Short mmCIF file of C-alpha atoms in Angstrom, two decimals:
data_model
loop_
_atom_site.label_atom_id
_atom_site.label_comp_id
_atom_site.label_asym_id
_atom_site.label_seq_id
_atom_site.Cartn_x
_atom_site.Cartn_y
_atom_site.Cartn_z
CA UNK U 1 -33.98 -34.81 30.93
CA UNK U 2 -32.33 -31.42 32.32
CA UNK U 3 -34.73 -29.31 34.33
CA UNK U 4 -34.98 -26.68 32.08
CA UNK U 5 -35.70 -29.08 29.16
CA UNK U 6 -38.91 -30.66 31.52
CA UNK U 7 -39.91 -27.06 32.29
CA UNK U 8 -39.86 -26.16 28.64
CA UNK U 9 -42.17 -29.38 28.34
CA UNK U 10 -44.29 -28.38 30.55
CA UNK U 11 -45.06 -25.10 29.17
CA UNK U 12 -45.42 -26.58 25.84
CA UNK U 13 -48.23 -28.71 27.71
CA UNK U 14 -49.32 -26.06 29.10
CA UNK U 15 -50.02 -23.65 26.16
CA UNK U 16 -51.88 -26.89 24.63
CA UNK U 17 -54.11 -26.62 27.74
CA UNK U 18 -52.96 -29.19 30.11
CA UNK U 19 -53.90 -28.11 33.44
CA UNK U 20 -51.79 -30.87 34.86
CA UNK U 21 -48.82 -29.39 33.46
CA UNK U 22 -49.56 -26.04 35.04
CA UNK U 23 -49.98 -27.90 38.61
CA UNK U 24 -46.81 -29.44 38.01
CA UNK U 25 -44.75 -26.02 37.17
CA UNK U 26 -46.92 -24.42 40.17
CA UNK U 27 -45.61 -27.38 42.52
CA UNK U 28 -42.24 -26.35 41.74
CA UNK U 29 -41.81 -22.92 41.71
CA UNK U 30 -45.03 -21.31 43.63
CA UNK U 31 -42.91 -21.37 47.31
CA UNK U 32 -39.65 -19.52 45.17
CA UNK U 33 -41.93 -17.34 43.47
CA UNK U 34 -43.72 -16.46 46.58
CA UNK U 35 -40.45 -15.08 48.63
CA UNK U 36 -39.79 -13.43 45.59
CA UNK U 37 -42.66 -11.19 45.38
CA UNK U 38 -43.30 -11.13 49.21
CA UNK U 39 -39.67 -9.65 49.74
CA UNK U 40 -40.89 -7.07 47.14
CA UNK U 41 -44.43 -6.32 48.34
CA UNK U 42 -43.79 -7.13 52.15
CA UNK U 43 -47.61 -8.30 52.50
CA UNK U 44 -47.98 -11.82 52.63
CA UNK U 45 -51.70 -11.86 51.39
CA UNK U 46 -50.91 -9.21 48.53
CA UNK U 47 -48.04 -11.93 47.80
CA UNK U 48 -50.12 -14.65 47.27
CA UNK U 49 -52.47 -12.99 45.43
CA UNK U 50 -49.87 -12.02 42.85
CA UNK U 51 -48.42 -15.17 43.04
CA UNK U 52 -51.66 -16.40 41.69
CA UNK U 53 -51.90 -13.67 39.01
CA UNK U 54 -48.33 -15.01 37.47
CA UNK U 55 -49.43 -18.61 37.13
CA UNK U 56 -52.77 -17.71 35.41
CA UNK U 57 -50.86 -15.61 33.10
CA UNK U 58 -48.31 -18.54 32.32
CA UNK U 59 -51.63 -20.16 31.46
CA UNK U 60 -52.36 -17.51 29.02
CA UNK U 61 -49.45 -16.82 27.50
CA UNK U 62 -47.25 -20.40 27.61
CA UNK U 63 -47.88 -20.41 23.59
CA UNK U 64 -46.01 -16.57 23.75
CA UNK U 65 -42.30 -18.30 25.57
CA UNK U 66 -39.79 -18.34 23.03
CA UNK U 67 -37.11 -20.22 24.90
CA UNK U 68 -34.77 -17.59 25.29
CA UNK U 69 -34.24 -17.38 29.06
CA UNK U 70 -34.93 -20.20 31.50
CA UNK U 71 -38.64 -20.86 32.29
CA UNK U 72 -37.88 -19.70 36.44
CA UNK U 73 -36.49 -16.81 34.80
CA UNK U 74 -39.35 -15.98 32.71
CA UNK U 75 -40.99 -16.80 35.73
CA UNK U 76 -39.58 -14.36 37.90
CA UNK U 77 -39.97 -11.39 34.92
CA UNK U 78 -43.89 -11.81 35.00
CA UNK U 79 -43.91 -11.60 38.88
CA UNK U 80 -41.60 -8.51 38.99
CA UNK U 81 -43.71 -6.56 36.60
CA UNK U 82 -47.04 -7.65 38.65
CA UNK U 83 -45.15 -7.10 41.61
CA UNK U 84 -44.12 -3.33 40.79
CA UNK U 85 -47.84 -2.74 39.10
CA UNK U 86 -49.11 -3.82 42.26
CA UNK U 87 -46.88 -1.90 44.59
CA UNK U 88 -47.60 1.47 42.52
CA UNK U 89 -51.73 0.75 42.89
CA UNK U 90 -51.45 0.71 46.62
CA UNK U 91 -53.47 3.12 48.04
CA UNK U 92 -52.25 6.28 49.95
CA UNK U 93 -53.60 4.84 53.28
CA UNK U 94 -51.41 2.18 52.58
CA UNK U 95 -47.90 1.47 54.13
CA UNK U 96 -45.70 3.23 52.10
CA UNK U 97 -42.82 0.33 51.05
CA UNK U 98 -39.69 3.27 51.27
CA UNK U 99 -40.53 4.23 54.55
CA UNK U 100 -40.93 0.29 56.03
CA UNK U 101 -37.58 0.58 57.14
CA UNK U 102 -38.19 3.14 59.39
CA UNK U 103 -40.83 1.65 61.01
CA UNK U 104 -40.45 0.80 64.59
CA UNK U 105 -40.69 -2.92 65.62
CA UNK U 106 -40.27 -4.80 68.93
CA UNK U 107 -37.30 -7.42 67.59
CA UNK U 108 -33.94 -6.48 68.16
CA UNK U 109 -32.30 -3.95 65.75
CA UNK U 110 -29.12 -5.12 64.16
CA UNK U 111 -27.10 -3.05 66.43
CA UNK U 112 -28.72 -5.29 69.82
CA UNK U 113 -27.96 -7.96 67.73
CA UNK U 114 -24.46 -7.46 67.16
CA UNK U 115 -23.71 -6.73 70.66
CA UNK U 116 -25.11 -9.96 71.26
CA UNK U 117 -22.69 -11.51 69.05
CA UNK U 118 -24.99 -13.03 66.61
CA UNK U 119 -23.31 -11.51 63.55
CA UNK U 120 -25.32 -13.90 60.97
CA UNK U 121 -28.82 -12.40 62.69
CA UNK U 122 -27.21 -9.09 62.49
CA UNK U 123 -26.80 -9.47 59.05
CA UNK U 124 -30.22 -10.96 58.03
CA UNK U 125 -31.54 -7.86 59.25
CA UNK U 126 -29.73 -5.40 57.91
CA UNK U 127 -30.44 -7.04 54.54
CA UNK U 128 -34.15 -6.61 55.41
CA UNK U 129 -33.05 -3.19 55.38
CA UNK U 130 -31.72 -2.78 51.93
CA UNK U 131 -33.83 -0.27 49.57
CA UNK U 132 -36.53 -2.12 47.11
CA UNK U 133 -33.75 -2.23 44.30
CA UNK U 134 -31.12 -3.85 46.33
CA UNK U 135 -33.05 -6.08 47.68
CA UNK U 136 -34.51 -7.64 44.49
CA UNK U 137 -31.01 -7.78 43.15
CA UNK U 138 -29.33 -9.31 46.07
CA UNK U 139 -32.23 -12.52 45.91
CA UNK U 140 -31.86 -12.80 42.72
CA UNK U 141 -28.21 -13.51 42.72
CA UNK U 142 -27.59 -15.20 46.09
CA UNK U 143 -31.20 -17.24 46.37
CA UNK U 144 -32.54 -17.47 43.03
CA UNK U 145 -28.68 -18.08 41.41
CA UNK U 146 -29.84 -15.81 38.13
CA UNK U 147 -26.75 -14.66 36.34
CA UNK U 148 -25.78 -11.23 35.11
CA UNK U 149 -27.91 -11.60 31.79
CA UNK U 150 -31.23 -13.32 33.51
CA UNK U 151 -31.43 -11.07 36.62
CA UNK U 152 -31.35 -8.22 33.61
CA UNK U 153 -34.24 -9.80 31.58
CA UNK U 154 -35.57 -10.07 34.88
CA UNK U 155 -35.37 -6.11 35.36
CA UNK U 156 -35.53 -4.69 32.84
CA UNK U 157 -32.36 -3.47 32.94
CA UNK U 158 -28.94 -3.45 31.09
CA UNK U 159 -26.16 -5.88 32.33
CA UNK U 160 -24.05 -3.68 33.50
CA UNK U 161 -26.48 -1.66 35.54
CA UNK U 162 -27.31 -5.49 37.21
CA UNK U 163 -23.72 -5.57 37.97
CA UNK U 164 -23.43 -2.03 39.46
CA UNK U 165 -26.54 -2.54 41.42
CA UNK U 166 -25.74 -5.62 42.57
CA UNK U 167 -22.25 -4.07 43.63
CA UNK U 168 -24.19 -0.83 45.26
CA UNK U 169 -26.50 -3.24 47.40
CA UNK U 170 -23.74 -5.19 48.67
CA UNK U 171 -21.20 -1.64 49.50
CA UNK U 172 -24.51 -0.57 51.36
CA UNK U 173 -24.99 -3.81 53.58
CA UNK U 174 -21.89 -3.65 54.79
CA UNK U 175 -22.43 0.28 55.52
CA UNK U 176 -25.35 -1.09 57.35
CA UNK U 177 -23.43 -3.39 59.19
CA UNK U 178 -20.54 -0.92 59.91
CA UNK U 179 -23.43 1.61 61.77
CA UNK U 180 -24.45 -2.37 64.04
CA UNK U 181 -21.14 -2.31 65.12
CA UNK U 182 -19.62 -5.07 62.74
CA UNK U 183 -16.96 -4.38 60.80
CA UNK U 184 -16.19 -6.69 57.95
CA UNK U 185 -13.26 -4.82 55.96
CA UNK U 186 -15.49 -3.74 53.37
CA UNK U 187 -15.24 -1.60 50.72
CA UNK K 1 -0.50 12.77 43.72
CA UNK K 2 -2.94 11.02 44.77
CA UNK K 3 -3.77 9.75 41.72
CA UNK K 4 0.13 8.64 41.05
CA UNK K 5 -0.37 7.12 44.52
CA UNK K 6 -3.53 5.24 43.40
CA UNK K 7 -2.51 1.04 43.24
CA UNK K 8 -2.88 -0.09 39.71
CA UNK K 9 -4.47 -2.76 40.55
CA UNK K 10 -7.71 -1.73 41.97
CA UNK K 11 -9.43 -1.85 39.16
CA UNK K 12 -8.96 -4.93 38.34
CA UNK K 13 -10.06 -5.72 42.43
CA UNK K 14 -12.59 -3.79 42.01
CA UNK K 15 -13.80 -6.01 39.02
CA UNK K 16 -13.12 -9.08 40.56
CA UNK K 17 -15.30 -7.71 43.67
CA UNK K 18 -17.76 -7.44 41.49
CA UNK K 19 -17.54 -11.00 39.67
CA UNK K 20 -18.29 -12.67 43.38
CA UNK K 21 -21.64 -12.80 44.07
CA UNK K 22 -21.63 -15.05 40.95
CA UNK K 23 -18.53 -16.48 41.36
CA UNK K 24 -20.38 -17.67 44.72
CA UNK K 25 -23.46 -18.52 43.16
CA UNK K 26 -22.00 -20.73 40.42
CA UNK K 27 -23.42 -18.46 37.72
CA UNK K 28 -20.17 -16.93 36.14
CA UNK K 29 -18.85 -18.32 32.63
CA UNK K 30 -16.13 -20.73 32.72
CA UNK K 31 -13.67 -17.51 31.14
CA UNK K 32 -14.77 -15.40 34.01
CA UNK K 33 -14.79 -18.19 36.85
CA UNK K 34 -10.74 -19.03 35.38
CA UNK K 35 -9.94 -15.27 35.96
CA UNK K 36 -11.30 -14.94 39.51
CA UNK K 37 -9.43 -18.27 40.32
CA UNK K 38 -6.29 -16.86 38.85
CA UNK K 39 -6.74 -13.51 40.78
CA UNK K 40 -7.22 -15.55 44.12
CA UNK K 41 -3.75 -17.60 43.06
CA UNK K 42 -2.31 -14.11 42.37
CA UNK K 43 -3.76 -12.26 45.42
CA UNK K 44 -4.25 -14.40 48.26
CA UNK K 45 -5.17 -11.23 50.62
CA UNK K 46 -8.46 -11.63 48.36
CA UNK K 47 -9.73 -14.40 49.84
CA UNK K 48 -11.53 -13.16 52.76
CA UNK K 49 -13.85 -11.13 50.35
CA UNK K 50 -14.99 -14.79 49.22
CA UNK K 51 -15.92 -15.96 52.26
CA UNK K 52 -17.43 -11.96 52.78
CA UNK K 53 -19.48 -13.05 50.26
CA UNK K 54 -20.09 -16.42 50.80
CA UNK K 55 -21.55 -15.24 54.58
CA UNK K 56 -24.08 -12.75 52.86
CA UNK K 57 -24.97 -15.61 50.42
CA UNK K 58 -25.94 -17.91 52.89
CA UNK K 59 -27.96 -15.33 55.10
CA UNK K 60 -30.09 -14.50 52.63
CA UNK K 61 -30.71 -17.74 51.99
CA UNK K 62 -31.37 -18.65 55.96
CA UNK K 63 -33.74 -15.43 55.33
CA UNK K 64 -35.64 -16.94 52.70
CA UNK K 65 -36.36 -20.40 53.93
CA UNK K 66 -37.61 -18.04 57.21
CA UNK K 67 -40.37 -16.20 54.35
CA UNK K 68 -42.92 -19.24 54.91
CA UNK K 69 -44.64 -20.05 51.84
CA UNK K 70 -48.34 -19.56 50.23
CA UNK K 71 -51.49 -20.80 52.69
CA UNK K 72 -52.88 -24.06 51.52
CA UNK K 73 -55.30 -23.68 49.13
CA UNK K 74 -53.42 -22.05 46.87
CA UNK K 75 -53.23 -24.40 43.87
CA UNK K 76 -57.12 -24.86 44.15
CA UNK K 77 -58.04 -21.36 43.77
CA UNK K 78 -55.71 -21.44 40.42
CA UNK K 79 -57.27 -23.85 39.00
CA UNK K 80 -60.38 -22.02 40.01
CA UNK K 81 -59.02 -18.95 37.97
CA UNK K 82 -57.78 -20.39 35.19
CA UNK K 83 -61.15 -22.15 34.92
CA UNK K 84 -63.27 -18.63 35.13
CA UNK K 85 -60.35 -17.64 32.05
CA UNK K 86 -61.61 -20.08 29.44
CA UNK K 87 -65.13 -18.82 30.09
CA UNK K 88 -63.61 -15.90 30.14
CA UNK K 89 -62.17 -16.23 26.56
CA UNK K 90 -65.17 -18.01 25.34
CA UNK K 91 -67.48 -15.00 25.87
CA UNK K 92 -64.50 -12.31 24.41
CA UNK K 93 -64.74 -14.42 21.06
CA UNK K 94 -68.96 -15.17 20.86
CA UNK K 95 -71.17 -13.82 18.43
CA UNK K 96 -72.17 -11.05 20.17
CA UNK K 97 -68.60 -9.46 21.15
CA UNK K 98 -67.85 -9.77 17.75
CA UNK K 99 -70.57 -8.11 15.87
CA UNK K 100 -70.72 -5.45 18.91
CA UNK K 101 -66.69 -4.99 17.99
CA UNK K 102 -67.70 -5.09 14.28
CA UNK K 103 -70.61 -2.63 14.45
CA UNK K 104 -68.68 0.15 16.64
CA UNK K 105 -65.95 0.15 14.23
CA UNK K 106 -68.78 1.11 11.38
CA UNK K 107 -70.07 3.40 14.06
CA UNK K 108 -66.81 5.33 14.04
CA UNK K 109 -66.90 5.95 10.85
CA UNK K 110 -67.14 9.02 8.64
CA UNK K 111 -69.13 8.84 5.82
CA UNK K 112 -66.21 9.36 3.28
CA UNK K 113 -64.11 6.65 5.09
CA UNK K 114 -67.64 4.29 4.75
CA UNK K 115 -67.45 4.88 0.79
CA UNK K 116 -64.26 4.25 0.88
CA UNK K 117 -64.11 1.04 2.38
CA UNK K 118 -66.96 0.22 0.63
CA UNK K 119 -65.29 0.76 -2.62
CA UNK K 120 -62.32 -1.46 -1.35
CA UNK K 121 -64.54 -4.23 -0.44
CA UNK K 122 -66.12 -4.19 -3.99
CA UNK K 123 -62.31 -4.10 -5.32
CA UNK K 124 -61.04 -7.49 -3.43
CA UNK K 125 -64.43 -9.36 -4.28
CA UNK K 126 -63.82 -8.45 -7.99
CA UNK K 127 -60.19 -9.84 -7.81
CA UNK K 128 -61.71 -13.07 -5.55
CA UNK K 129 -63.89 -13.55 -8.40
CA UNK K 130 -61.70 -13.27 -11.07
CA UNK K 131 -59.06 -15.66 -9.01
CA UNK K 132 -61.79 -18.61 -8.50
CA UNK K 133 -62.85 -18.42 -12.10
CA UNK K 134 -59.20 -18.97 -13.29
CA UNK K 135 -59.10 -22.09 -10.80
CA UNK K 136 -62.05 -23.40 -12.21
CA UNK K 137 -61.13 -22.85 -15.67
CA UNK K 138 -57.68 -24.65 -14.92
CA UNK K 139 -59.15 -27.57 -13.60
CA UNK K 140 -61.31 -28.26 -16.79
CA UNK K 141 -58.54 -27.77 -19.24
CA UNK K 142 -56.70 -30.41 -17.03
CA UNK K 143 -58.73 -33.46 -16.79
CA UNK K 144 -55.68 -35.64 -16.95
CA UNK K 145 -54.43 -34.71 -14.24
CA UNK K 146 -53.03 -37.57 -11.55
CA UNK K 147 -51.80 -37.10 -8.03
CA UNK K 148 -48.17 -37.12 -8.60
CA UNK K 149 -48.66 -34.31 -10.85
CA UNK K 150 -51.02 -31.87 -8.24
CA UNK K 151 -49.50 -29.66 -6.04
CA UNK K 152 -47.70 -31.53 -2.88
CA UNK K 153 -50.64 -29.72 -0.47
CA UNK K 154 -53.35 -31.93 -2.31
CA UNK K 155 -51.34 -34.92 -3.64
CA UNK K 156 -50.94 -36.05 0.16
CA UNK K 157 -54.37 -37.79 1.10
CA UNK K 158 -55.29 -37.52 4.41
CA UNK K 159 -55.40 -39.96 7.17
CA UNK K 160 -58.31 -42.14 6.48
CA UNK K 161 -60.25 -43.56 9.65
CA UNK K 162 -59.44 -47.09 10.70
CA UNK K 163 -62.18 -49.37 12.03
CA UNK K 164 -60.07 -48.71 15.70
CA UNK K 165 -61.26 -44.69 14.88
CA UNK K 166 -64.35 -43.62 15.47
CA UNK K 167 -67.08 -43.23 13.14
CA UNK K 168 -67.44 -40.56 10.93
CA UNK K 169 -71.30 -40.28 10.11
CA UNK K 170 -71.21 -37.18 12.33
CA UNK K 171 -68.98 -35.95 10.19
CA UNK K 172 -70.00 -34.07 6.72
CA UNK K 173 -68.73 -34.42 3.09
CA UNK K 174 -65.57 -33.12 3.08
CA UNK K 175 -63.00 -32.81 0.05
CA UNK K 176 -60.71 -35.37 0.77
CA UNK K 177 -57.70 -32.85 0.52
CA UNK K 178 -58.51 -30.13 2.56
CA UNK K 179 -55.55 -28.68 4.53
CA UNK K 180 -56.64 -26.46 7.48
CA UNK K 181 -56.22 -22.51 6.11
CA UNK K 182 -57.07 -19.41 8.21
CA UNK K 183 -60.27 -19.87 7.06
CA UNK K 184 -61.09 -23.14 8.08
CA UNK K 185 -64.24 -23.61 10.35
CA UNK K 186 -66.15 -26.50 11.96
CA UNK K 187 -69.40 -26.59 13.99
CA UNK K 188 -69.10 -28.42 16.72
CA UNK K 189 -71.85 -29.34 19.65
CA UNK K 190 -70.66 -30.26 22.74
CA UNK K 191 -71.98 -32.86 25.46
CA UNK K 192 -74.37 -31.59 27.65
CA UNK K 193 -72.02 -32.36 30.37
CA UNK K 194 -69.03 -30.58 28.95
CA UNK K 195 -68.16 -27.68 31.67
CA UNK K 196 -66.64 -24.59 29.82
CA UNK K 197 -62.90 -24.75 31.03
CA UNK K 198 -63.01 -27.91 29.91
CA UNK K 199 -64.04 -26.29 26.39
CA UNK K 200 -61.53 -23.59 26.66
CA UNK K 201 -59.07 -26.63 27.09
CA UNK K 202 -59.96 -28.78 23.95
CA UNK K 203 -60.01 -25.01 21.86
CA UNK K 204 -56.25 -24.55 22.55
CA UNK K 205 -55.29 -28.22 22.16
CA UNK K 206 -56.62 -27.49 18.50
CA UNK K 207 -55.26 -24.12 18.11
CA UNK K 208 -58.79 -23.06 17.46
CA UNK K 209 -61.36 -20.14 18.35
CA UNK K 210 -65.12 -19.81 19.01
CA UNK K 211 -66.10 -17.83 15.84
CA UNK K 212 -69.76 -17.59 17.18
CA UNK K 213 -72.35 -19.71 18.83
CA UNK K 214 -76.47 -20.26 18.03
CA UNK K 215 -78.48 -22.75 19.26
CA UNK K 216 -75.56 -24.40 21.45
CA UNK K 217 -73.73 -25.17 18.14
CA UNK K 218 -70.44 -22.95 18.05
CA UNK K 219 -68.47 -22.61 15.35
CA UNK K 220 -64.79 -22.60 15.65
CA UNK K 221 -61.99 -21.09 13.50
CA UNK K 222 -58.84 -23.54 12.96
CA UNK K 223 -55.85 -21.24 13.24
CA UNK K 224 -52.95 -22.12 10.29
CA UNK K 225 -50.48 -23.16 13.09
CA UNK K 226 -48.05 -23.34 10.67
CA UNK K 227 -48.41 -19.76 9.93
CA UNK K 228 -48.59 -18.83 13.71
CA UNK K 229 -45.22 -16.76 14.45
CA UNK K 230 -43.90 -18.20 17.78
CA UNK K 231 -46.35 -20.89 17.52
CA UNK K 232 -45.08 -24.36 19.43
CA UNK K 233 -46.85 -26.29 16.77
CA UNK K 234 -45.26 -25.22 13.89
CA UNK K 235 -45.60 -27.68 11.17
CA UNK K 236 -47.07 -28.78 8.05
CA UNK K 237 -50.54 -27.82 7.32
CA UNK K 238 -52.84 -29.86 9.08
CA UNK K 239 -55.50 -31.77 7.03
CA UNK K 240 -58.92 -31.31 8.09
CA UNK K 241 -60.63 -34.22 8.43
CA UNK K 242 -58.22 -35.85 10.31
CA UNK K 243 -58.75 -32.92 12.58
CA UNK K 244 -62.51 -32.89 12.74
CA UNK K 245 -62.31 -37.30 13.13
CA UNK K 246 -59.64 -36.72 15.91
CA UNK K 247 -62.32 -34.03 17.64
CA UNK K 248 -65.28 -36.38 17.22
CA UNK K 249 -62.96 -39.12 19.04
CA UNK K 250 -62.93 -36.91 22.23
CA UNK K 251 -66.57 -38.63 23.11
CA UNK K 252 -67.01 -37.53 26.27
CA UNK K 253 -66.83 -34.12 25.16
CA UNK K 254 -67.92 -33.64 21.67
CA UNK K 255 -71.68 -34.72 20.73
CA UNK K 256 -71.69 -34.10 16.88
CA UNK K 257 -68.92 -32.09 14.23
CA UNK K 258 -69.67 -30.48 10.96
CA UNK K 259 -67.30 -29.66 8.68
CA UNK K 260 -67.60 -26.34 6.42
CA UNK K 261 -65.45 -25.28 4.40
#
């Protein structure tokens, strides 16, 4: 059996009520679906929180999957939406997510890095430094492996917007990583 | 000029740039996956924008296994959520959230719109009358009539309980070929010991709702699955009894089932 075919299983069993079947589907994805949100969110207690929020509404609304997408990609469409809904309650006292990049920490900054020669570090952090957008497009492609279609379900956006986006985010990183002091010949 | 000067070929580069982070990801269609090949064959200067890629692929991936995952803990308190949601959904359907819903929609309205669907009430119990008195009168003027020749809904008999099933005196008289409708309702009482996820469980594994309880009886509606749109369990209508004796089997949870219909 195919691991999408087992997943489907399990949220068959799952709209019938099997709890089992929802700790099984949990097992699997609740570490992927974690990073996912927590890349989004940058709160690691606001992360799992959420994370809990998608599985309980899997629970709810197994019997409402029609099959159409991948169960991780359905997934990952519940946990955007919660993660957006969640990032637009924040209140004003909270850190606001577009200005995280600006904030000041004590690690290196990709430009140290660089001139340390650690291009790979260099590059991690400069992809911490992507906008929201770009970031949620990049990990769905590289980490998650969604294709053009799922990462658009995903969205909520039109295919070709996922492929510009996904284009835009990558043109930036290495803008990013021109300003460090690595250039890669690109674009 | 510059446009003369422009290589006819970026666009198609530029395409291909954009096919990558699939291409490296395994996600492109075998038509698409063919093409960049062919444009690598064609263009070997392309291939350090693979490995461009393939570097920014496995970063973020180094990145991600460095994002730690949820505290321990974190399966329990699910469970513990999804158990406070069946009790949750028990108390949105029981008697008193539905005549509360019921009386605030009289409450809203006008008189004129009251008289109104007063009259309309009057209207379909006229034509419900008129229908069951035509059903009745066809089944005198038929007293001939043998299995093979009823409608396939009522010519299949249902399962009948085997001495391995368990007993039925719990259960009431039922019409032997009664198919679960939209209107189909048993009373069930549950064990003492039955805890109320546990109830919310064993009403979705029968596609069924709390109607109301009294008295720590609660009657259930059976939903037509096979009229559900996007239900999992679409299939012929399910016959009643063998619903009610399959219920009555779950011992540890059901006490006693009565059958109305």
């Amino acid at each position: 059996m195919s691991e999408a075919s087992s997943e489907l299983e399990l949220l068959k069993a799952i709209a019938g009520g099997d709890s089992l079947a929802l700790k099984k589907l949990f097992a699997r994805h609740n570490v992927r679906v974690f990073r996912f949100i927590v890349r989004v969110v940058r709160n690691d207690a606001l992360a799992e929180e959420i994370v809990n929020e998608v599985f309980v509404d899997v629970w709810r609304h197994a019997g409402r999957y029609e099959g159409r997408s991948a169960p991780l990609t359905w997934i990952l469409a519940i946990a955007h939406n919660k993660a957006r809904s969640a990032l637009r309650k924040r209140t004003e006292d909270a850190i606001d997510e577009d200005k995280m990049g600006e904030i000041a920490d004590e690690s290196d900054t990709p430009e140290i890095i660089a001139q340390k020669g650690d291009t790979g570090a260099a590059l991690r952090q400069c992809l911490e430094k992507l906008s929201r957008e770009h970031r949620e497009i990049i990990d769905l492609v590289y980490y998650h492996e969604r294709s053009v279609e799922e990462a658009s379900e995903i969205l909520g956006i039109p295919e070709g917007t996922v492929k510009t986006r996904m284009f835009h985010a990558r043109k930036k990183l290495a803008e990013l990583l021109t300003r460090a002091g690595i250039d890669r010949g690109w674009p | 000029m510059s446009v003369m000067m422009q290589d006819p070929a970026i666009p198609e580069r530029k395409r291909m740039e954009k096919f990558l982070p699939w291409y490296i990801a395994g996600r492109l269609s075998r038509d698409e996956r063919m093409q960049v090949e062919e444009y690598l064959r064609r263009h070997p200067d392309f291939a350090p924008n693979v490995e461009r890629v393939k570097s920014e692929h496995d970063e973020l991936v180094q990145l991600y296994e460095s994002l730690g995952a949820p505290r321990g803990g974190a399966l329990a308190k699910l469970m513990t959520s999804i158990g406070e949601d069946g009790v949750r959904r028990i108390e949105a359907v029981g008697s008193g959230g539905l005549i509360a819903r019921i009386g605030a929609w009289f409450k809203d309205l006008t008189p004129q719109q009251l008289a109104f669907a007063a009259s309309v009430a009057v209207g379909v119990f006229v034509v419900q009358a008129a229908a069951i008195t035509m059903l009745a009168t066809k089944g005198r003027v038929q007293p001939t009539e043998t299995a093979q020749s009823r409608p396939q809904a009522t010519a299949q008999a249902p399962r009948l309980p085997t001495a391995a099933q368990p007993s039925q005196t719990a259960v009431a008289t039922l019409a032997r070929d009664a198919v679960v409708t939209g209107g189909s309702y048993l009373t069930v009482t549950f064990a003492d010991t039955a805890k109320a996820p546990e109830i919310a469980a064993f009403l979705t594994r029968y596609g069924a709702s709390v109607a109301d309880v009294k008295d720590g009886k609660y009657r259930i509606k059976l939903l037509d699955l096979s009229a559900v749109q996007g239900s999992t369990r679409q299939g012929p209508p399910r016959d009643l009894l063998a619903v009610a004796t399959q219920m009555r089997g779950e011992q540890s949870l059901v006490r006693h089932i009565e059958v109305m219909k």
